[in-house]
Amino acid sequence: MKALSIKNLTKTYANGNQALKGISIDVEPGDFCALLGPNGAGKTTAIGIISSLVNKTSGSVEIFGHDIDSDLEAAKTHLGLVPQEVNLNLWEGVANIVRTQAGYYGLPRKLAEERTEKYLRELRLWDRRNDIARSLSGGMKRRLMIARALVHEPRLLILDEPTAGVDIEIRRSMWDYLQRINAEGTTIILTTHYLEEAESLCRHVAIIDGGEIIEDAPMSSVLRQLQREVFVLNVDGELREAPVLAGFETSLREDGDLEVVTSKDRHVNDLFAELDRNDIRVVSLRNKANRLEELFMGLVENKPGAEE
Amino acid sequence: MNLSLNLVAIRTLIHKEVSRVFRIWVQTIVPPAITMTLYFIIFGNLIGRRIGTMDGFDYMQYIAPGLIMMSVITNSYGNVVSSFFGAKFGRHIEEMLVSPMSNGAIIIGHVAGGVIRGLGVGLLVTVIALFFTRLEVAHPFIMLSMVVLSSTVFALAGFINALFAKKFDDISIIPTFVLTPLTYLGGVFYSISLLPEFWQGVSKANPILYMVNAFRYGVLGTSDINIVHAYAIVLLFVAILFTACLMLLNRGVGIRE
């Protein structure tokens, strides 16, 4: 049984926009899956259909074996959703929001109280439990939406850009928390524009563009497709021009750092050997672009029919 | 359908709706109290003394049941339409839509919230009325059942309005251009026996006339219409509107693309 099984899902909006053109995705229980794609690719529409906020045109969706057409109530019981946009009642108290959501899932009052405290504490919102949601910062609102989505302890949690607009510290703490609940058994599907987030968190990646799935594979095998990698080297001393390193493309950046392109079949050791041979000492080294980002751009740009 | 889940969900939703009424009491409770006090002072006391009696009752006594019913109707309607549309507008309606609670439970919870506010405000207006006149309940069962059923009708109507509403203007059009005229022409301030025969016939097409008169019959024991007809019409409206709400919600009208 799959945590999520989508078959030939299509969605055409009333204005004729075909947002999904027959996508199929399977997500295994316990997986941490990234659903990536440019703006307007169809990610949010797909999530809307899975969570029954959007009516599908055709196709099927099963959540832990429960079809959303024939067994919607059970399917919804297994699903938690953290939407892209803040959809909190901003005038409602923090604890009330979580407790009310527990009630909508049929949790008895006492259990609802316990879970509310548990998740508000875990997401570091317990001290703000009596404040209205409007008074929370952007990051706190995001954490409150996660607490609300978890209060019925769903087996599948979908997060639609949960870290958009939050600072790096909160983002890191959210990553830690998501990794923890994933390790405890919650299947997670994440959409994000921060591809380093997807690369570091997710074991599976599906890329959607123009309403179609253009990649659906384990993260490791997707990253293996990368044919090249670009490093930026901060070197000791000043280089007047880019050195010629056998087997590597080099260029000098405006800030004086050295940019080196390596191909998939070369080792980084070879690069350092070449640098040694040219008497260049490296102070620090970093990736120019996130690897997944590079791959993502390549896939989207090379897609048949992509605009020139 | 999981009955216990839905019962908990309904109770939760009612609790949320009632909390909302008390949280914004300045908007929900105070205005009808002030408006109705003014009605009693101006129409009942100042103008009413010149009118004399109507159907054998002081004018103040005669209009009191109608004013109570008017406040119940407008508040039941207003509560559901503003709460549900507010949830749509703020998108926290998604909290309900992603949950396994049934569409029937969503309707019942909201309607119950509207009825509770309607009855609460109705009770407050009754207390205010007692400062101005004496009310003896002639038929308690008819009075209570009719006020609950009428409140349900307008809470359901408010729900439909909220489903179709796309902007805040859309939730004030029906109360302003439909509900208020029908209420004023629904026998709150006069007996339709005062009207020419033609307008009596026209008035009988107004469902609020039946509700006001049946409620007045429950309180004072006098009515312009047959009470059995009133029950038949109100029950029919409850059934039709509830079915309409359910069908619209199942189709996702106004809430799902």
Short mmCIF file of N, CA and C in Angstrom, two decimals, chain B residues 10 39 69 80 91 103 108 115 156 174-175 205 227:
data_model
loop_
_atom_site.label_atom_id
_atom_site.label_comp_id
_atom_site.label_asym_id
_atom_site.label_seq_id
_atom_site.Cartn_x
_atom_site.Cartn_y
_atom_site.Cartn_z
N ILE B 10 -19.40 18.68 15.10
CA ILE B 10 -20.52 19.63 15.21
C ILE B 10 -20.42 20.41 16.52
N TYR B 39 -37.00 50.96 18.50
CA TYR B 39 -38.30 50.60 17.94
C TYR B 39 -39.39 50.69 19.00
N MET B 69 -39.33 38.51 16.67
CA MET B 69 -39.09 37.62 15.53
C MET B 69 -38.16 38.29 14.50
N VAL B 80 -24.71 33.47 10.30
CA VAL B 80 -24.18 32.44 9.40
C VAL B 80 -23.51 33.07 8.19
N ARG B 91 -9.89 32.28 4.30
CA ARG B 91 -9.45 30.94 3.88
C ARG B 91 -9.35 29.94 5.02
N ASN B 103 -20.19 17.19 5.09
CA ASN B 103 -20.81 18.47 4.69
C ASN B 103 -22.05 18.75 5.52
N ILE B 108 -24.91 21.83 9.74
CA ILE B 108 -25.60 21.80 11.05
C ILE B 108 -24.86 22.68 12.06
N VAL B 115 -28.72 29.85 14.91
CA VAL B 115 -29.96 29.73 15.70
C VAL B 115 -29.69 30.16 17.14
N LEU B 156 -30.17 28.84 7.42
CA LEU B 156 -29.89 28.09 6.19
C LEU B 156 -29.79 29.03 4.99
N ILE B 174 -28.65 40.78 0.05
CA ILE B 174 -29.89 40.05 0.39
C ILE B 174 -30.53 40.63 1.66
N PRO B 175 -29.75 40.83 2.75
CA PRO B 175 -30.39 41.42 3.94
C PRO B 175 -31.01 42.79 3.66
N ALA B 205 -47.97 35.83 0.13
CA ALA B 205 -46.86 35.18 -0.58
C ALA B 205 -45.55 35.38 0.17
N ILE B 227 -52.43 28.70 11.56
CA ILE B 227 -51.17 28.23 12.15
C ILE B 227 -50.65 26.97 11.45
#
